PDB file of C-alpha atoms in Angstrom:
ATOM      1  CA  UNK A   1      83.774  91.925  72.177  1.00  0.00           C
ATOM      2  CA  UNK A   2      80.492  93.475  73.708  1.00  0.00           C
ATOM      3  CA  UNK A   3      80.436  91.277  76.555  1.00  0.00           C
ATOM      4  CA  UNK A   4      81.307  92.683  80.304  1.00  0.00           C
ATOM      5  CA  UNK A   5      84.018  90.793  81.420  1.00  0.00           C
ATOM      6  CA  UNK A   6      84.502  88.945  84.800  1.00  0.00           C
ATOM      7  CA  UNK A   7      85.187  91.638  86.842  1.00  0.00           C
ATOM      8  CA  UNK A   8      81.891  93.394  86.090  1.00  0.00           C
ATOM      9  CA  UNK A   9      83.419  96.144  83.737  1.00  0.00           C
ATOM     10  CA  UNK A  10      83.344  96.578  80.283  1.00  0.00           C
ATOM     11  CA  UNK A  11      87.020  96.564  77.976  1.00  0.00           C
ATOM     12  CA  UNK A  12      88.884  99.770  78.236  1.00  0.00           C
ATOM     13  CA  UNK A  13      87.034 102.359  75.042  1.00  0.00           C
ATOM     14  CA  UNK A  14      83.732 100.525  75.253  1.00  0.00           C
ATOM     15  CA  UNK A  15      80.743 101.291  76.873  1.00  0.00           C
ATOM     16  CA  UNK A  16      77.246 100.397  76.496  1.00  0.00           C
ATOM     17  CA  UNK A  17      74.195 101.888  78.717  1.00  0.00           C
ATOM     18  CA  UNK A  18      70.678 100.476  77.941  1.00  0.00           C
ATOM     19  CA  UNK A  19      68.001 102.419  76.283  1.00  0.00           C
ATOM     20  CA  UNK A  20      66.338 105.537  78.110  1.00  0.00           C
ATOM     21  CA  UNK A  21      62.599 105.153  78.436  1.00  0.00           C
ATOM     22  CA  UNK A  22      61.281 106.596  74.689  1.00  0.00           C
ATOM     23  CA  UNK A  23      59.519 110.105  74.683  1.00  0.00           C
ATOM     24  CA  UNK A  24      56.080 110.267  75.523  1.00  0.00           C
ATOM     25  CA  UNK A  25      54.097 110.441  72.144  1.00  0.00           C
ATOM     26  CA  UNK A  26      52.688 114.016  73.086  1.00  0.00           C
ATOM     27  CA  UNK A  27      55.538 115.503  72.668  1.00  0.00           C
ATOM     28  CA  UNK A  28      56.527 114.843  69.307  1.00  0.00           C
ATOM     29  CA  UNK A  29      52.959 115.941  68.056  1.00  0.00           C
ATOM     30  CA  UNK A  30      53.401 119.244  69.803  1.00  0.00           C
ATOM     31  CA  UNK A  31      57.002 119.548  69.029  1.00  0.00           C
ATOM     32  CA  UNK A  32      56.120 118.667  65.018  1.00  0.00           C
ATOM     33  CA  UNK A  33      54.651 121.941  64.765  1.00  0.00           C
ATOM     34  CA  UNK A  34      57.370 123.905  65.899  1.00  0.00           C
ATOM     35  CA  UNK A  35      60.770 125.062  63.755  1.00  0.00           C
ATOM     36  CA  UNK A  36      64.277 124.194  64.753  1.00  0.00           C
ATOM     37  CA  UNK A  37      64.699 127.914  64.814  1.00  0.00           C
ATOM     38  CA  UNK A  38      62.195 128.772  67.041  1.00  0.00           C
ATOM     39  CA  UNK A  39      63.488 125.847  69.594  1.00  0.00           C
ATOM     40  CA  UNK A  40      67.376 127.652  69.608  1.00  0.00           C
ATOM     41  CA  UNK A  41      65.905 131.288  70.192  1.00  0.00           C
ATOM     42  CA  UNK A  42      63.737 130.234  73.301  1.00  0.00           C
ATOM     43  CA  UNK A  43      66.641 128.057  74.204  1.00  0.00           C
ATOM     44  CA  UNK A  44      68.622 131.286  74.441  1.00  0.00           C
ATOM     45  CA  UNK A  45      69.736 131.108  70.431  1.00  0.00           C
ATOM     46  CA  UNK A  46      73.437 129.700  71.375  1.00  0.00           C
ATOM     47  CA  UNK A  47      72.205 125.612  71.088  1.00  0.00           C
ATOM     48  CA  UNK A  48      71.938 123.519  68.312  1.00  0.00           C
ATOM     49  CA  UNK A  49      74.396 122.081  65.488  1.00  0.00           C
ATOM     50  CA  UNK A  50      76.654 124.416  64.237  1.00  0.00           C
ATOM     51  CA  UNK A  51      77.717 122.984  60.340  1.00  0.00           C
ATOM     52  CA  UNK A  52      75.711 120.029  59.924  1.00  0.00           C
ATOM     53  CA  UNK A  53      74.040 119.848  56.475  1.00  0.00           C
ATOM     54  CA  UNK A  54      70.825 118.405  55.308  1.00  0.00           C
ATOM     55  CA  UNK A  55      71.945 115.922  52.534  1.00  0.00           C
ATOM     56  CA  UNK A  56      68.401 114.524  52.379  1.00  0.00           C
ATOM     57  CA  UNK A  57      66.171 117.634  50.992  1.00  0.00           C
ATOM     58  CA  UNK A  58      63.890 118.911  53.383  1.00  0.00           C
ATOM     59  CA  UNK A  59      61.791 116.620  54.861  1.00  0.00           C
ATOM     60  CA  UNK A  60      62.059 117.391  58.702  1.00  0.00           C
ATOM     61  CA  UNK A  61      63.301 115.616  61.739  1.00  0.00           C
ATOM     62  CA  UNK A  62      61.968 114.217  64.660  1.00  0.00           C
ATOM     63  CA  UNK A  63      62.666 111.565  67.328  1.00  0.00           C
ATOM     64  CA  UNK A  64      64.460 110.284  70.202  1.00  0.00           C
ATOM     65  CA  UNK A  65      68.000 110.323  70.616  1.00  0.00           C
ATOM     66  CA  UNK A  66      70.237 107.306  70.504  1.00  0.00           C
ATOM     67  CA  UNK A  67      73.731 108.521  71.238  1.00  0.00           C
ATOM     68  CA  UNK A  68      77.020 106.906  69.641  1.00  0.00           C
ATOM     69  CA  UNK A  69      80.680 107.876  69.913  1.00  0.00           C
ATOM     70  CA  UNK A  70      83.380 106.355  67.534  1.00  0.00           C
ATOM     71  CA  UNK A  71      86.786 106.826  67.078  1.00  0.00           C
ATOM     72  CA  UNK A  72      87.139 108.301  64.069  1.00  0.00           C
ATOM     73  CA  UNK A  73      86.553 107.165  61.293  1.00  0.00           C
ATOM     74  CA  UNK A  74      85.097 103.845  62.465  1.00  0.00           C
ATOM     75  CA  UNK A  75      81.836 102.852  62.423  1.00  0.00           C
ATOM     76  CA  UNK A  76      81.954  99.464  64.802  1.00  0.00           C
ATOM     77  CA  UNK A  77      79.938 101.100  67.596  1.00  0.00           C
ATOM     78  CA  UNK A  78      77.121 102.606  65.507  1.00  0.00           C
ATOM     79  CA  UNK A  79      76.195  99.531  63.872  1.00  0.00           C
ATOM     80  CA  UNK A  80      75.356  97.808  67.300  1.00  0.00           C
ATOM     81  CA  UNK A  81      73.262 100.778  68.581  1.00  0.00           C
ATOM     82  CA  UNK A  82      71.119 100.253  65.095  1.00  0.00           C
ATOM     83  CA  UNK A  83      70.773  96.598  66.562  1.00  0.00           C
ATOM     84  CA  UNK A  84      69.414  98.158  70.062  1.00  0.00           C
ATOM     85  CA  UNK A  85      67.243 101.144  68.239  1.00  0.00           C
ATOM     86  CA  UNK A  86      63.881 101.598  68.305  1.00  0.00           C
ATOM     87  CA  UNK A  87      61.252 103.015  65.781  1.00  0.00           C
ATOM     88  CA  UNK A  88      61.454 106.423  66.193  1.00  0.00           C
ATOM     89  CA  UNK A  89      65.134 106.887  67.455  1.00  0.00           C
ATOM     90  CA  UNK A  90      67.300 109.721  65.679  1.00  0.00           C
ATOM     91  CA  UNK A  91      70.885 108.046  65.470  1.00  0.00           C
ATOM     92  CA  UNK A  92      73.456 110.952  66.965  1.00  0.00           C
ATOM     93  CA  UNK A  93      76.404 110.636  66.362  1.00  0.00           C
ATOM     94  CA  UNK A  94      80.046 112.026  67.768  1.00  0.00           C
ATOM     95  CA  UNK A  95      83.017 111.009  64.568  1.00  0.00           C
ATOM     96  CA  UNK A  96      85.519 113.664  66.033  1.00  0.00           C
ATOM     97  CA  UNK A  97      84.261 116.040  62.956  1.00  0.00           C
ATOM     98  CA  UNK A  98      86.231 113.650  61.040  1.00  0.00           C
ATOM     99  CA  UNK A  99      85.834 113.952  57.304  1.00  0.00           C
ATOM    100  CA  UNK A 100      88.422 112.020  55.987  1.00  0.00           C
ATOM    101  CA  UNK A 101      85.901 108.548  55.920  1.00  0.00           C
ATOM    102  CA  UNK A 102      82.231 108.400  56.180  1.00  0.00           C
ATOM    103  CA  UNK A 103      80.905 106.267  59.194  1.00  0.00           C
ATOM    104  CA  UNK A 104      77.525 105.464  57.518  1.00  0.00           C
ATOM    105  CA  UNK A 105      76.663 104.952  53.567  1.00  0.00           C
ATOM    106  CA  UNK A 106      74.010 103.691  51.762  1.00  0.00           C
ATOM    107  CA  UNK A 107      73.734 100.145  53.039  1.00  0.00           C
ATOM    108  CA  UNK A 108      73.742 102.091  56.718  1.00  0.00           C
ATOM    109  CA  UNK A 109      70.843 103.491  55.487  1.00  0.00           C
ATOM    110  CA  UNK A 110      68.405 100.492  54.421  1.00  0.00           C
ATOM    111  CA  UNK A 111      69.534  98.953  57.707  1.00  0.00           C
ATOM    112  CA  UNK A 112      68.551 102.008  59.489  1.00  0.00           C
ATOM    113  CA  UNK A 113      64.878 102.257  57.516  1.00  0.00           C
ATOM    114  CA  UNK A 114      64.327  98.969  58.449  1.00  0.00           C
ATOM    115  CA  UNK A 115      64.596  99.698  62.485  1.00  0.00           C
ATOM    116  CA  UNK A 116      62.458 102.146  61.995  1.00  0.00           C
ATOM    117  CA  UNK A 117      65.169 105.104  62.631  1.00  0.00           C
ATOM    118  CA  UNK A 118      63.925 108.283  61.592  1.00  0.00           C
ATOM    119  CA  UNK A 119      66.724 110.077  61.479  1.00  0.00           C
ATOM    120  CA  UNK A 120      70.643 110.408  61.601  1.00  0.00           C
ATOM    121  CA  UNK A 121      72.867 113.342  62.972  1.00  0.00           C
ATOM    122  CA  UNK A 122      76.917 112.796  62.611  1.00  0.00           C
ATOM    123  CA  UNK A 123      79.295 114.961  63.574  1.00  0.00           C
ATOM    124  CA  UNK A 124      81.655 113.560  60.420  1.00  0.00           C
ATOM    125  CA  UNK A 125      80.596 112.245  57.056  1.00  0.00           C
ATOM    126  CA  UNK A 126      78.496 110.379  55.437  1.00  0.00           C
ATOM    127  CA  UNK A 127      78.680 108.954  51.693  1.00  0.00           C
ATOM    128  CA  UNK A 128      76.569 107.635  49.166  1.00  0.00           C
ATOM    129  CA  UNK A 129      75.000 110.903  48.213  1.00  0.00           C
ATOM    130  CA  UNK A 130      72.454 110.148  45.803  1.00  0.00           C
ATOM    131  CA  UNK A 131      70.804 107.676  48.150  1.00  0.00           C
ATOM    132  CA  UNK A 132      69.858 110.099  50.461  1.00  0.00           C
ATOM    133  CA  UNK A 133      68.281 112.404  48.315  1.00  0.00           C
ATOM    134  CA  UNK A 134      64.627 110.487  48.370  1.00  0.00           C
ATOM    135  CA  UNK A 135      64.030 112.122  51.587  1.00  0.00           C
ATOM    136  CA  UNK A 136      63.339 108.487  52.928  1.00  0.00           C
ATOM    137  CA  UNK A 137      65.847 108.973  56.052  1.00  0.00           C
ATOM    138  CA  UNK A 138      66.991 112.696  57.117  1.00  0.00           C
ATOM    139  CA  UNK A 139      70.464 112.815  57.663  1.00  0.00           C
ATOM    140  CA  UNK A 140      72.422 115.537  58.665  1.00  0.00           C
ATOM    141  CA  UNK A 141      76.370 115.721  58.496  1.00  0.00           C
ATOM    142  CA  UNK A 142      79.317 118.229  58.576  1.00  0.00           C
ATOM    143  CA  UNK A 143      80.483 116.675  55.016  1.00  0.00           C
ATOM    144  CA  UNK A 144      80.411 113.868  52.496  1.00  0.00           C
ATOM    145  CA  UNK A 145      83.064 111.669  51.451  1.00  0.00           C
ATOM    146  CA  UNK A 146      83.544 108.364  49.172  1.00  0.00           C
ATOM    147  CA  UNK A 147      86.152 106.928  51.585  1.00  0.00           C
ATOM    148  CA  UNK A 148      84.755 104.262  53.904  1.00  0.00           C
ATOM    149  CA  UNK A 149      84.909 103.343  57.556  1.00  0.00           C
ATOM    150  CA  UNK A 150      87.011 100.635  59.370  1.00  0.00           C
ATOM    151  CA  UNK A 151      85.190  98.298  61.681  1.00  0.00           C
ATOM    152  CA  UNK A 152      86.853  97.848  64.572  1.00  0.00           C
ATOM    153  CA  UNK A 153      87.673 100.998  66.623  1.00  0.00           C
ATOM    154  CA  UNK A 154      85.917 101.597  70.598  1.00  0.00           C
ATOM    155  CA  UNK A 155      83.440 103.668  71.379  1.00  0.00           C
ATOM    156  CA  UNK A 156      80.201 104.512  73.624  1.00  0.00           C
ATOM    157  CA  UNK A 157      76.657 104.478  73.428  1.00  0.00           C
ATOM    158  CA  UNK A 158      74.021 105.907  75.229  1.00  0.00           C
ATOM    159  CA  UNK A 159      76.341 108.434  76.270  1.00  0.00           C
ATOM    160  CA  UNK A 160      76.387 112.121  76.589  1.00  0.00           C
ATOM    161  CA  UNK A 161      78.287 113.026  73.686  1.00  0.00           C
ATOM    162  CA  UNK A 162      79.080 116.639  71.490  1.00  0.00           C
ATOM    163  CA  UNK A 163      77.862 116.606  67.925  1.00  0.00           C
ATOM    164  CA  UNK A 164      78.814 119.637  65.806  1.00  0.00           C
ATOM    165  CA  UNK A 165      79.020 121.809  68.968  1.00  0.00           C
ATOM    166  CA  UNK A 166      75.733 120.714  70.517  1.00  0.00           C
ATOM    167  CA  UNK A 167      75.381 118.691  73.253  1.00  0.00           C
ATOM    168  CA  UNK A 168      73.389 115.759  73.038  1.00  0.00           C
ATOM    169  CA  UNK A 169      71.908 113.413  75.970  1.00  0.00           C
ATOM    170  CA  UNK A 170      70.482 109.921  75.509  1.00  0.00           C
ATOM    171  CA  UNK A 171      66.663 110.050  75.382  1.00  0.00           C
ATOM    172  CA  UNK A 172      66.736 114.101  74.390  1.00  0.00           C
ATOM    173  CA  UNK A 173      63.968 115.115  71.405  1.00  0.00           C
ATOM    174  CA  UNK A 174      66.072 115.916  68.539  1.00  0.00           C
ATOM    175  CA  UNK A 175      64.535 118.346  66.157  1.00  0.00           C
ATOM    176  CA  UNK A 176      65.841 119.007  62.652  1.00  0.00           C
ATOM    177  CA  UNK A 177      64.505 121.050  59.270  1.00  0.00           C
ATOM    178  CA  UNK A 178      66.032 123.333  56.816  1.00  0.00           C
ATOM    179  CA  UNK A 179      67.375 125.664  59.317  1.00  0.00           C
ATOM    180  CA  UNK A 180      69.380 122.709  60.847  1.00  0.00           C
ATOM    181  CA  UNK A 181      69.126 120.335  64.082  1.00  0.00           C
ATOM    182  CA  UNK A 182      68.315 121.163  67.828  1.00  0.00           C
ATOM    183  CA  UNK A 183      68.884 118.784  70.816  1.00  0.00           C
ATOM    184  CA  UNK A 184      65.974 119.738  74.065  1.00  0.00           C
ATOM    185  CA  UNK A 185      66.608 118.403  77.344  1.00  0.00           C
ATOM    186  CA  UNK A 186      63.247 115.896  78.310  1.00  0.00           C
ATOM    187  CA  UNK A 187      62.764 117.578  81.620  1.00  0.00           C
ATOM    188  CA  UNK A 188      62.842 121.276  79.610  1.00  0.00           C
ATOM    189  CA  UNK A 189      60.079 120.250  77.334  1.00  0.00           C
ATOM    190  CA  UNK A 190      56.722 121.691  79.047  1.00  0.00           C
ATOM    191  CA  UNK A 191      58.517 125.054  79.637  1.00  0.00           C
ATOM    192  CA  UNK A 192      60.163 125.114  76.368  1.00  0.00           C
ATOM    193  CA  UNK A 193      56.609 124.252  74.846  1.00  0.00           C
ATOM    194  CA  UNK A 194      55.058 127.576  76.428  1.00  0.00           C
ATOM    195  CA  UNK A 195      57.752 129.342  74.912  1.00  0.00           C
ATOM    196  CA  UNK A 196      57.877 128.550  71.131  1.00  0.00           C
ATOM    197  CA  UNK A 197      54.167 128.951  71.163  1.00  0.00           C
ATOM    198  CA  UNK A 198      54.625 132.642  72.918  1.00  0.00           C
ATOM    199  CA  UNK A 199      57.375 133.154  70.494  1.00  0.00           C
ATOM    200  CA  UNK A 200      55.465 131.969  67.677  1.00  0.00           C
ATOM    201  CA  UNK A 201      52.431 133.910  68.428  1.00  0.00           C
ATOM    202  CA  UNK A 202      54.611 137.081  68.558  1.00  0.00           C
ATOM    203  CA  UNK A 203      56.410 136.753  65.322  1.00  0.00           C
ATOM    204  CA  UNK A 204      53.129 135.837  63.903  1.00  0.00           C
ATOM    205  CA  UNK A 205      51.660 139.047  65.074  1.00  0.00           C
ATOM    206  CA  UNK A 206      54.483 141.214  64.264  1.00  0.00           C
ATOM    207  CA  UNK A 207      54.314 140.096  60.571  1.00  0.00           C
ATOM    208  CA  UNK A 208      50.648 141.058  60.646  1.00  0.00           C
ATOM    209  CA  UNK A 209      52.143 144.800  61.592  1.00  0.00           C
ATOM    210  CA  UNK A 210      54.316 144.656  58.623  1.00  0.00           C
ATOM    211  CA  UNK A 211      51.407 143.601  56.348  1.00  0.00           C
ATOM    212  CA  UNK A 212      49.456 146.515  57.481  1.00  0.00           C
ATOM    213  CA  UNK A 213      52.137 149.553  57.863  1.00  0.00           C
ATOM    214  CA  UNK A 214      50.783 149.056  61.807  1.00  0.00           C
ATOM    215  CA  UNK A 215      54.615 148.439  63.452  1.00  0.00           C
ATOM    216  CA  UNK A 216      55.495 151.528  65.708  1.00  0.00           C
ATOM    217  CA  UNK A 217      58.497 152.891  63.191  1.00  0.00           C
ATOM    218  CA  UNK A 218      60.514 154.268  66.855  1.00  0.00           C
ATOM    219  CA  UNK A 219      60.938 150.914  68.544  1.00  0.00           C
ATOM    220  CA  UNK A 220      64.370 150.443  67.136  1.00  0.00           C
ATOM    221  CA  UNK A 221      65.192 153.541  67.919  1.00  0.00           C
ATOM    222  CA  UNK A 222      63.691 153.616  71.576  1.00  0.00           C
ATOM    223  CA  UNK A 223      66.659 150.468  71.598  1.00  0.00           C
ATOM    224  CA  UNK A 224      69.195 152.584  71.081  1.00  0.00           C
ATOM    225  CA  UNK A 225      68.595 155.182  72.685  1.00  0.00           C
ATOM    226  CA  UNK A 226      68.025 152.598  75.840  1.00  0.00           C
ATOM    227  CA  UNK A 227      71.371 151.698  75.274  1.00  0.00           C
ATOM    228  CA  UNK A 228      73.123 155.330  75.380  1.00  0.00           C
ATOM    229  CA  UNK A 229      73.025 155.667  71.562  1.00  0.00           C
ATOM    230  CA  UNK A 230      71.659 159.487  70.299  1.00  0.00           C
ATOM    231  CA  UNK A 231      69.224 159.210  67.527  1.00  0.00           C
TER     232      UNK A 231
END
């Protein structure tokens, strides 16, 4: 079915692009350091997965993207990228939002340990709750159901796709916690760097002001009045 046929195209709905070249290793130690909130303010605080729930604790996220999309409710298309992952890949995934029938369960999951996946974004369900919840393999989802996939529907991988509102490229760091999952462009990376560590330095600064009654008690106010507001 995966084969490109004669002409040197692939059947209409499928599409299959290799591999981008895997994150250098840097970045994943510097980028392991830094939240998933700080990443969406100093990438302007209007990126990142809007809905998508941690259903495996709180162990964080961190890897390389390996983009699927399925029609929905299938599941055909992410079980061949798990065959071309790589330790180290974060699975994303574009279901539509479709919660009606998980796309990836419990035997999804072993399958995906044993690639060495390290994590798994969908934009639709997931099921086999309980599994999740040794913190093994973070997954993130809009939803959980007990109905399953069908097999056999077209899709795309290695793909630019839209997962939960965010959009995702093949090869992009994907960075999850708590607080949710972040997508950053490879070619933003240095820049973006420099600014969660200013950001980080700041807010670390400005709770040693609260600690020690030392914030300036006008600055909000020096805001509004900035803005045309009399206080």
């Amino acid at each position: 079915m995966f084969d490109v046929t004669s002409s040197g195209k692939w059947p209409t709905g499928y599409l299959i692009n290799p591999n981008p070249e895997p994150l250098d290793p840097k970045w994943l130690k510097e980028f392991s350091r830094i939240p998933a909130a700080a990443v969406s303010d100093c990438l302007g605080r209007n990126v990142g997965g809007l809905g998508l729930k941690p259903f495996h604790g709180n162990t964080p996220m961190l890897g390389n993207a390996l983009t699927v999309r399925v029609r929905p409710g299938d599941n055909l298309m992410i079980l061949k990228a798990m065959q071309m992952a790589r330790p180290g890949d974060v699975l994303v995934i574009d279901g539509s939002g479709d919660l009606t029938r998980a796309v990836f369960g419990g035997i999804m999951r072993a399958m995906a340990l044993k690639a060495g996946i390290v994590g798994v974004v969908i934009n639709g369900a997931l099921r086999d709750l309980d599994e999740w919840l040794t913190g093994e393999l973070p997954a993130y989802a809009l939803g959980g159901v007990h109905r399953g996939p069908s097999t056999d529907g077209a899709g795309e991988i290695n793909v630019a796709i839209s997962c939960a509102g965010m959009l995702v490229q093949p090869g992009d760091l994907m960075i999850g916690d708590g607080d949710g999952v972040v997508a950053a462009a490879r070619t933003e990376l240095p820049e973006l760097l420099k600014r969660c560590h200013d950001l980080l330095a700041r807010e670390r600064a400005t709770l040693e002001g609260i600690a020690s009654g030392t914030l300036d008690p006008h600055r909000f106010d020096a805001i509004l009045r900035a803005k045309g507001c009399p206080v």
